[in-house]
Amino acid sequence: MDINRRTVMRSATGVAALAAFGVAEGTTGTAFAATSSSGSTSSASSAYSLEFDATAWSYDSTNDVYYQIGKVYVGNPAAPDYENLSIYVPGAYLTATANSDGTTYTAKANPKGTVGAYSGRTAPIVIPVNTPGYAQQAPATSYSYSSVSAYLEAGLVYVWPGLRGRDSSTSTRSDAAPWGVTDVKAAVRFLRYNRSVLPGSTEDIVLFGMSGGGAQDTVAGVSGDSPLFDPYLRTIGAAMEDAQGRPLSDAVAGVMAWCPITNLAEANLSYEWNMGQFASTGTRASTTWSSAYSADLAKAWPKYLNRLGLRDEHGRRLGLTESGSGTYLAGSYYDHLIGVITTSLNNFLSDNTFPYTITTQGGPPGSGQTGTSTTYETVADYIAYLNTDSTWVTYDATTNTATVSGLEGFVNSQKTANKPVGAFDGYSRGQGENSVFAMGLGAPSHFAPLTRDVIKANETTYATYSDWNTDYGVAAYDSDFAKKDSVGKDMAWRGDAYNPLYFLSPAFGGYRQSQVARHWRIRTGIMQGDTANTTEINLQLALRNYGIRDVDFATVWALAHTMAERTGDSTTNFIDWVESVVKK
């Protein structure tokens, strides 16, 4: 059954989704051609030039690096303190002459210069999307070689754009979705607009990020050239055409996503099905209205999942069916999920030797907080620990392999819910994602029609609980969905723009309406309580079902919400992966 965007999203009864540093540059007063959604071209006055200044390079002679910092990448920035980028280039990729000021250089691209496996013509361009919680990415304000050295020494061109986010709004400007991804796209377009004067291959642009950054680079990676972003790009004067009037693309070649917190349209539902149905404290305590809400969200998830029509690598359609205990803990999709969990555990046993020490994550990535460390002398000791409360893992010592028997034992042992019911679209609009979809200044908003449908269907029952508040009712959702943003788009439009599955699944109107990146590497820590296992699994399945052949996917055992890797470190593994997939 087709989930039609007009009939489903506009009526708010079906599938929607999510989805302080600064340097400004002097104005030039040049004109800029912007392409309308109909394909016509109009002239718009621009405050900033889109031309890259090849006479303004700085040079780090010690490390042989040319760089520029603070180039505004759109013609009419809403936030020039964020919408500027820095570019770092190995010296071999430029031929430069010192300017008379004694500090800057005029340089032109040297396509024959080489570093490692690349030349000035073939070097991939890598772009970080470091936006945890869908926050802003501050642009660089000064040069630091250490922050980019690993990438440049490998021969990559490193471009660091500032990006707006949910925490960068001001008293006069809302930077909520989709502005973060819009800025990523605008930066990509700027590079292609200036491809004749910049080294590196603009056909091999690769994004990388974690958590909210992994989510936003995922959205950018699946939505290349989507018309949903055109009105936002035009508003800020992004490069829509090159100097010859040919359309420019914001599609990218590759995406590296660690723990991407995405697929927010269904995230409330999947969280309760995957984890919440096994919890009974806090907002899931039996005396609370939200315990009933949790159960209803969990029941709604299989209905949505079954409409997606996902298939495994053998072409088998994946779905959930009713079970004797629990909520829809049966069916081919359930078996697939248990298989992913089992593979993750067996990879862990294969990758590591015992005695083995596991240190739990004590805080968010980068917080410097560490949890407790426990050393297990043998595999048998570790399996016994996993089975402390119930037996859900069996182990064959002769083959060093384990078998996972069910979801409940795994969740209670390794992946307990750490978010309240309404984990993403909060019933009081109190979750971070409600601010991601703020509609106007300081106005966190509901954004998930699937969640709204559950509230509407069960509001009468919820109202019988003493802790129910009428502010949690369906009227609040309908009010938020009816509002429009500064570009004139409603929540349905914005939700589609930030939903990867909108572009990847035939269940949505955006299917085959964008250019999807051809290379993907997805890593997630299996222990994270930040999102359901289904988030990354469904992304991987949808990419493969779409026809993307290169999807390198792994769920990493014993790790939580971090730049999870089975072995080695994340930076080295990312750089090696880029070299393995892009053309030389």
XYZ file of C-alpha atoms in Angstrom:
584
model
C 0.000 0.000 0.000
C 1.492 3.362 -0.975
C 1.802 5.834 1.886
C 0.947 8.895 -0.183
C 2.493 12.130 1.036
C -0.534 14.309 0.321
C -3.211 12.074 1.793
C -1.145 10.872 4.742
C 1.083 13.727 5.757
C -1.210 16.648 5.076
C -3.981 15.101 7.118
C -1.470 14.331 9.879
C -2.752 10.755 10.125
C 0.126 8.774 8.723
C 3.863 8.695 8.324
C 6.066 11.764 8.849
C 9.582 12.182 10.068
C 12.213 14.149 11.360
C 13.571 14.362 10.954
C 30.016 29.794 19.109
C 32.391 30.611 16.932
C 32.061 32.855 13.943
C 33.918 34.630 11.182
C 32.180 36.955 8.743
C 33.575 38.048 5.417
C 33.370 41.431 3.715
C 30.660 42.027 1.153
C 31.234 42.254 -2.546
C 27.809 43.198 -3.878
C 27.931 40.700 -6.749
C 24.870 39.191 -8.374
C 23.919 35.531 -8.082
C 21.685 33.332 -10.243
C 19.136 31.301 -8.329
C 17.077 28.540 -9.902
C 13.435 28.285 -8.943
C 11.619 25.006 -8.367
C 10.140 25.308 -11.848
C 13.594 25.458 -13.367
C 13.495 29.149 -14.292
C 16.359 31.421 -13.395
C 16.039 34.695 -11.565
C 18.582 37.248 -10.428
C 18.902 37.981 -6.736
C 21.069 40.570 -5.058
C 23.735 38.888 -2.953
C 25.671 40.216 0.003
C 28.557 37.778 -0.462
C 30.379 36.493 -3.496
C 30.280 32.802 -4.272
C 33.663 33.067 -5.968
C 36.521 31.454 -4.083
C 39.466 33.833 -3.715
C 42.502 31.980 -5.061
C 44.754 34.866 -3.994
C 44.067 34.506 -0.268
C 45.686 31.202 0.712
C 47.666 30.923 3.934
C 50.505 28.406 4.194
C 51.821 26.167 6.968
C 55.366 25.560 5.744
C 56.185 23.154 8.565
C 53.495 20.703 7.489
C 53.117 21.790 3.849
C 49.452 22.738 4.075
C 47.544 25.528 2.332
C 44.377 26.702 4.010
C 41.677 29.350 4.062
C 39.406 30.089 7.000
C 36.065 31.868 7.149
C 34.832 31.846 3.540
C 31.058 32.462 3.517
C 29.610 29.783 1.249
C 26.222 31.294 0.341
C 25.235 34.584 -1.231
C 22.631 35.666 1.320
C 23.509 33.952 4.600
C 20.981 33.991 7.393
C 23.862 33.389 9.801
C 27.262 34.434 8.397
C 28.762 33.590 11.783
C 27.949 29.942 11.010
C 27.594 29.751 7.233
C 31.295 29.963 6.484
C 33.811 27.227 5.862
C 37.490 26.440 6.068
C 39.434 24.369 3.578
C 42.703 22.526 4.185
C 44.763 21.195 1.275
C 48.019 19.189 1.102
C 50.711 21.427 -0.368
C 51.348 19.084 -3.292
C 47.888 19.854 -4.693
C 48.573 23.572 -5.278
C 51.163 25.608 -7.145
C 51.536 28.862 -5.243
C 53.284 32.218 -5.404
C 53.778 34.485 -2.411
C 51.845 37.750 -2.471
C 53.428 41.128 -1.807
C 51.922 41.226 1.706
C 54.349 38.495 2.725
C 51.688 36.398 4.442
C 49.288 35.129 1.772
C 49.639 33.205 -1.467
C 48.061 33.055 -4.878
C 47.656 29.427 -5.915
C 46.181 27.300 -8.644
C 45.284 23.642 -8.530
C 48.035 21.185 -9.429
C 46.224 18.062 -10.642
C 49.461 16.070 -10.951
C 50.701 16.597 -7.391
C 50.449 13.411 -5.334
C 50.058 12.423 -1.694
C 49.751 8.740 -0.932
C 47.158 7.103 -3.189
C 45.785 10.378 -4.527
C 46.581 13.264 -6.819
C 45.349 16.833 -6.865
C 42.719 15.685 -9.338
C 41.501 12.528 -7.562
C 41.761 13.404 -3.875
C 38.414 12.883 -2.112
C 36.977 15.790 -0.148
C 35.842 14.876 3.367
C 33.381 17.001 5.338
C 32.719 16.509 9.067
C 29.163 16.862 10.352
C 29.779 17.189 14.074
C 26.291 18.099 15.301
C 25.416 16.045 18.404
C 21.750 16.304 19.203
C 21.264 18.106 15.890
C 23.101 21.085 17.378
C 25.163 23.573 15.419
C 28.677 22.945 14.114
C 30.846 25.951 14.882
C 33.162 26.984 12.055
C 36.898 27.221 12.576
C 38.214 30.603 13.680
C 41.913 29.778 13.672
C 44.268 27.285 12.079
C 45.158 24.045 13.841
C 47.102 21.368 12.024
C 46.586 18.703 14.685
C 42.819 18.653 14.130
C 43.161 17.806 10.438
C 46.587 16.158 10.202
C 45.452 12.544 9.844
C 43.252 13.392 6.878
C 45.803 15.579 5.070
C 48.638 13.105 5.585
C 46.426 10.507 3.902
C 46.035 12.838 0.908
C 42.471 13.970 1.548
C 41.132 17.497 1.174
C 39.389 18.546 4.401
C 36.502 21.044 4.341
C 35.038 22.238 7.631
C 31.760 24.153 7.254
C 29.948 25.905 10.033
C 26.373 24.649 10.231
C 23.322 25.978 12.010
C 21.485 23.796 14.517
C 18.874 23.683 17.216
C 21.076 25.553 19.721
C 22.239 28.375 17.450
C 18.935 30.222 17.131
C 18.849 33.896 18.087
C 16.110 36.301 19.119
C 15.389 36.943 15.440
C 16.352 33.677 13.731
C 15.219 30.063 14.102
C 17.865 27.519 13.105
C 15.688 24.425 13.514
C 15.450 21.678 10.875
C 15.998 21.581 7.993
C 18.611 24.331 8.220
C 21.443 22.062 9.399
C 21.259 19.773 6.360
C 20.477 22.749 4.114
C 23.803 24.280 5.137
C 25.630 21.012 4.410
C 24.106 21.002 0.943
C 24.971 24.654 0.378
C 28.611 23.988 1.306
C 28.749 21.077 -1.164
C 27.285 23.292 -3.881
C 29.845 26.013 -3.110
C 32.691 23.527 -3.658
C 31.263 22.486 -7.013
C 30.680 26.093 -8.026
C 34.421 26.655 -7.478
C 35.705 23.316 -8.747
C 37.910 24.961 -11.395
C 40.078 26.690 -8.793
C 40.008 24.109 -5.987
C 42.011 20.880 -5.848
C 40.368 17.572 -5.087
C 37.529 15.650 -6.701
C 34.128 17.235 -6.197
C 32.671 13.975 -7.515
C 34.061 12.204 -4.447
C 32.710 14.187 -1.511
C 32.268 12.099 1.637
C 30.422 13.186 4.783
C 31.143 11.785 8.236
C 29.537 12.246 11.632
C 28.193 10.644 14.784
C 24.858 10.701 16.619
C 22.944 13.777 15.440
C 25.825 14.356 13.045
C 25.488 10.826 11.726
C 21.776 11.495 11.326
C 22.263 14.727 9.402
C 24.944 13.328 7.106
C 22.570 10.406 6.484
C 19.767 12.790 5.534
C 22.114 14.732 3.262
C 23.350 11.465 1.750
C 19.922 10.155 0.783
C 18.401 13.477 -0.314
C 20.820 14.651 -2.988
C 19.129 17.272 -5.195
C 15.749 16.733 -3.546
C 13.303 19.521 -4.393
C 12.226 19.590 -0.740
C 15.368 21.593 0.061
C 15.205 23.987 -2.911
C 13.201 26.771 -1.228
C 15.586 26.722 1.735
C 18.668 26.767 -0.493
C 17.309 29.622 -2.608
C 16.517 31.691 0.483
C 20.163 31.750 1.576
C 21.559 32.230 -1.938
C 23.145 28.812 -2.321
C 24.847 28.067 -5.641
C 22.153 26.500 -7.804
C 23.970 26.848 -11.158
C 27.594 27.088 -12.229
C 29.072 30.020 -14.153
C 27.806 28.507 -17.430
C 24.243 28.193 -16.133
C 24.366 24.429 -15.672
C 22.551 23.012 -12.624
C 24.745 22.179 -9.658
C 24.223 19.118 -7.499
C 24.404 18.669 -3.731
C 24.533 14.858 -3.954
C 27.536 13.249 -2.270
C 29.487 10.095 -2.996
C 29.693 8.613 0.471
C 28.467 8.740 4.060
C 30.084 7.538 7.273
C 27.503 7.448 10.083
C 28.263 6.361 13.638
C 25.165 5.814 15.810
C 22.898 7.968 13.628
C 19.898 9.128 15.661
C 17.540 9.250 12.727
C 14.251 7.852 11.363
C 12.573 10.117 13.922
C 9.123 9.753 12.372
C 8.692 6.331 13.942
C 11.292 6.610 16.715
C 8.778 6.893 19.585
C 7.148 3.682 18.389
C 10.279 1.653 17.694
C 11.826 2.651 21.029
C 8.870 1.269 22.974
C 8.650 -1.898 20.885
C 12.394 -2.592 21.083
C 13.019 -1.599 24.712
C 10.099 0.062 26.455
C 7.859 -3.000 26.480
C 10.340 -4.704 28.801
C 10.529 -1.828 31.336
C 8.230 -1.131 34.286
C 9.701 1.836 36.150
C 9.616 5.617 35.769
C 7.267 6.714 32.989
C 6.594 3.028 32.305
C 5.355 2.285 35.842
C 1.914 0.687 35.762
C 0.156 3.483 37.663
C 1.035 6.145 35.060
C -0.872 7.118 31.920
C 2.429 6.940 30.070
C 2.680 3.202 30.786
C -0.461 2.714 28.722
C 0.970 5.120 26.139
C 4.164 3.023 25.992
C 2.162 -0.136 25.307
C 0.130 1.576 22.592
C 3.238 2.954 20.890
C 4.782 -0.529 20.923
C 1.642 -1.984 19.342
C 1.638 0.662 16.614
C 5.222 -0.042 15.547
C 4.615 -3.437 13.848
C 1.792 -1.990 11.757
C 4.088 0.723 10.456
C 7.040 -1.648 10.003
C 4.986 -4.115 7.999
C 3.923 -1.374 5.568
C 7.547 -0.569 4.724
C 8.004 -3.852 2.866
C 11.656 -4.232 3.827
C 13.485 -7.271 2.476
C 16.610 -9.105 3.572
C 19.606 -9.985 1.401
C 17.742 -13.033 0.069
C 14.755 -11.001 -1.047
C 12.545 -12.289 1.771
C 9.979 -9.769 2.950
C 10.491 -8.874 6.596
C 7.567 -8.402 8.940
C 6.355 -8.804 12.510
C 3.549 -11.061 13.710
C 1.721 -11.478 16.999
C 3.406 -13.584 19.649
C 2.309 -15.590 22.670
C 4.061 -13.193 25.016
C 5.209 -9.644 24.561
C 4.230 -7.338 21.715
C 4.771 -8.789 18.239
C 7.949 -10.666 19.148
C 7.691 -12.994 16.169
C 7.979 -12.985 12.405
C 10.738 -12.682 9.820
C 11.738 -9.177 10.912
C 12.066 -10.342 14.513
C 14.252 -13.231 13.371
C 16.377 -10.807 11.353
C 16.860 -8.570 14.398
C 17.901 -11.506 16.569
C 20.318 -12.492 13.810
C 21.917 -9.038 13.863
C 22.305 -9.245 17.650
C 23.779 -12.743 17.409
C 26.234 -11.677 14.693
C 27.327 -8.733 16.814
C 28.064 -10.970 19.787
C 29.940 -13.515 17.691
C 32.010 -10.766 16.059
C 32.945 -9.636 19.563
C 34.031 -13.140 20.527
C 36.047 -13.448 17.310
C 37.696 -10.025 17.574
C 38.811 -10.214 21.194
C 40.768 -12.451 23.527
C 40.164 -13.143 27.199
C 40.835 -11.993 29.879
C 38.871 -8.995 28.572
C 37.993 -5.750 30.336
C 34.777 -3.944 29.499
C 34.443 -0.295 30.524
C 30.952 1.092 30.420
C 30.330 4.551 28.995
C 29.880 7.009 31.849
C 28.557 10.007 29.948
C 28.005 11.416 26.489
C 30.862 11.151 23.976
C 33.548 13.723 24.677
C 32.415 14.250 28.275
C 35.507 12.571 29.680
C 33.300 10.574 32.054
C 33.962 6.871 32.364
C 31.819 4.191 33.858
C 32.813 1.033 35.655
C 35.371 -1.458 34.378
C 34.969 -5.197 34.746
C 37.449 -7.878 33.689
C 36.164 -11.284 32.595
C 38.795 -14.005 32.786
C 37.190 -16.379 30.280
C 34.442 -16.398 27.682
C 32.452 -18.655 29.986
C 32.656 -16.019 32.704
C 31.358 -13.394 30.314
C 28.486 -15.564 29.072
C 27.551 -16.284 32.686
C 27.418 -12.526 33.301
C 25.128 -12.046 30.289
C 22.813 -14.716 31.682
C 22.735 -13.281 35.217
C 18.994 -12.589 35.283
C 17.799 -15.060 32.639
C 19.312 -17.481 30.168
C 19.176 -15.861 26.753
C 22.644 -16.764 25.404
C 24.008 -20.257 24.781
C 27.676 -20.788 24.010
C 29.518 -23.491 22.075
C 33.128 -23.528 23.251
C 34.269 -25.820 20.440
C 33.358 -23.240 17.798
C 33.577 -20.128 20.006
C 30.107 -19.078 18.904
C 27.045 -17.914 20.777
C 23.328 -18.031 20.036
C 20.866 -15.393 21.228
C 17.419 -16.795 21.996
C 15.297 -13.661 22.286
C 14.979 -9.897 22.507
C 13.794 -9.556 26.102
C 16.861 -11.141 27.689
C 19.171 -9.064 25.500
C 17.409 -5.778 26.291
C 17.246 -6.394 30.044
C 20.932 -7.281 30.094
C 22.489 -4.963 27.531
C 20.128 -2.297 26.204
C 17.749 -0.938 28.800
C 15.680 2.144 27.973
C 17.308 5.326 29.265
C 14.755 7.715 27.798
C 11.185 8.333 28.966
C 8.088 7.362 27.035
C 7.806 9.700 24.095
C 11.560 9.369 23.759
C 11.862 11.674 20.746
C 8.612 13.561 20.251
C 7.864 14.196 23.927
C 4.272 14.554 25.065
C 5.204 17.850 26.754
C 7.519 18.852 23.882
C 10.435 18.457 26.286
C 12.751 16.206 24.260
C 15.708 17.587 22.315
C 14.134 16.557 19.039
C 11.146 18.809 19.757
C 13.593 21.715 19.592
C 15.084 20.310 16.392
C 11.647 20.917 14.884
C 10.905 24.193 16.633
C 8.340 26.188 14.693
C 9.381 29.768 15.284
C 11.578 31.262 17.968
C 11.751 29.365 21.252
C 8.829 27.115 20.330
C 9.622 23.374 20.543
C 7.086 21.527 18.438
C 5.518 18.142 17.930
C 6.655 16.622 14.644
C 5.605 12.943 14.455
C 2.122 12.147 13.041
C 2.493 8.463 13.934
C 2.768 9.536 17.563
C -0.173 11.883 17.134
C -2.279 9.002 15.820
C -1.585 6.934 18.936
C -2.562 9.843 21.190
C -5.767 10.452 19.225
C -6.830 6.799 19.278
C -6.303 6.391 23.026
C -6.764 9.835 24.572
C -10.021 8.879 26.286
C -8.282 6.033 28.094
C -5.289 8.167 29.066
C -7.618 10.774 30.544
C -8.752 8.253 33.184
C -5.306 8.388 34.814
C -4.742 10.944 37.572
C -1.452 12.155 36.061
C -2.917 12.904 32.621
C -2.788 16.512 31.438
C -5.041 17.786 28.657
C -2.017 19.656 27.259
C -0.732 16.231 26.139
C -3.754 15.669 23.913
C -4.086 15.502 20.153
C -5.023 19.199 19.860
C -1.426 20.160 20.642
C -0.143 18.025 17.776
C -2.688 19.342 15.291
C -1.880 22.916 16.273
C 1.843 22.408 15.712
C 1.340 20.584 12.421
C -0.752 23.444 11.037
C 1.960 26.082 11.500
C 4.407 27.134 8.792
C 8.048 28.130 9.029
C 9.818 31.222 7.673
C 9.978 29.651 4.195
C 6.261 28.875 4.246
C 6.544 25.115 4.763
C 4.608 23.077 7.305
C 5.761 20.257 9.561
C 4.841 17.617 6.993
C 7.285 19.120 4.485
C 10.050 19.501 7.061
C 9.453 16.024 8.452
C 9.756 14.473 5.014
C 12.971 16.398 4.361
C 14.558 14.926 7.510
C 13.334 11.348 7.095
C 15.842 9.068 5.303
C 13.153 6.496 4.579
C 11.073 9.122 2.770
C 13.721 9.012 0.030
C 14.553 5.290 0.234
C 11.251 3.453 0.688
C 8.537 3.000 -1.957
C 6.059 3.520 0.887
C 6.753 7.268 0.649
C 6.275 9.934 -1.995
C 9.965 10.852 -2.102
C 11.064 7.440 -3.395
C 13.386 7.767 -6.425
C 13.102 11.565 -6.258
C 16.678 12.210 -5.106
C 20.276 11.185 -5.746
C 21.392 8.716 -3.058
C 25.057 8.405 -2.109
C 26.584 5.242 -3.561
C 28.928 4.379 -0.650
C 27.857 3.892 2.974
C 29.570 2.859 6.179
C 27.323 2.551 9.243
C 28.524 1.661 12.738
C 26.594 1.621 15.987
C 27.151 0.519 19.554
C 24.659 -2.191 20.425
C 24.373 -1.170 24.086
C 23.193 2.383 23.471
C 19.863 3.262 25.017
C 19.685 6.363 22.840
C 17.767 4.715 20.015
C 16.311 1.354 19.023
C 18.324 -1.341 17.220
C 15.808 -0.947 14.424
C 17.068 2.557 13.545
C 20.318 1.522 11.903
C 18.967 -1.860 10.789
C 16.122 -0.262 8.837
C 18.469 2.291 7.306
C 20.790 -0.463 6.115
C 17.930 -2.574 4.773
C 16.329 0.379 2.988
C 19.616 1.343 1.331
C 20.175 -2.193 0.061
C 16.548 -2.534 -1.052
C 16.969 0.760 -2.937
C 19.818 -0.810 -4.894
C 22.847 0.630 -3.097
C 25.399 -2.166 -3.274
C 28.114 -0.717 -1.070
C 26.686 -0.656 2.463
C 29.287 -1.586 5.087
C 27.225 -2.186 8.216
C 28.109 -3.421 11.693
C 26.496 -3.323 15.116
C 29.353 -3.367 17.632
C 28.989 -5.423 20.795
C 29.878 -4.069 24.249
C 29.848 -0.444 23.052
C 27.204 2.208 23.546
C 26.650 5.642 21.999
C 30.084 6.300 20.588
C 32.144 6.157 17.374
C 31.873 2.408 17.594
C 34.387 0.196 15.790
C 34.901 -3.548 16.038
C 38.684 -3.041 16.016
C 41.066 -0.136 15.539
C 40.242 3.542 15.878
C 37.464 5.416 14.132
C 39.592 7.996 12.300
C 41.987 5.469 10.794
C 39.169 3.122 9.839
C 37.239 5.949 8.190
C 40.249 7.114 6.177
C 40.984 3.538 5.084
C 37.358 3.049 4.072
C 37.370 6.199 1.958
C 40.436 4.937 0.110
C 38.801 1.558 -0.452
C 35.628 2.891 -2.073
C 36.425 6.031 -4.079
C 37.996 5.923 -7.490
C 41.668 6.790 -7.625
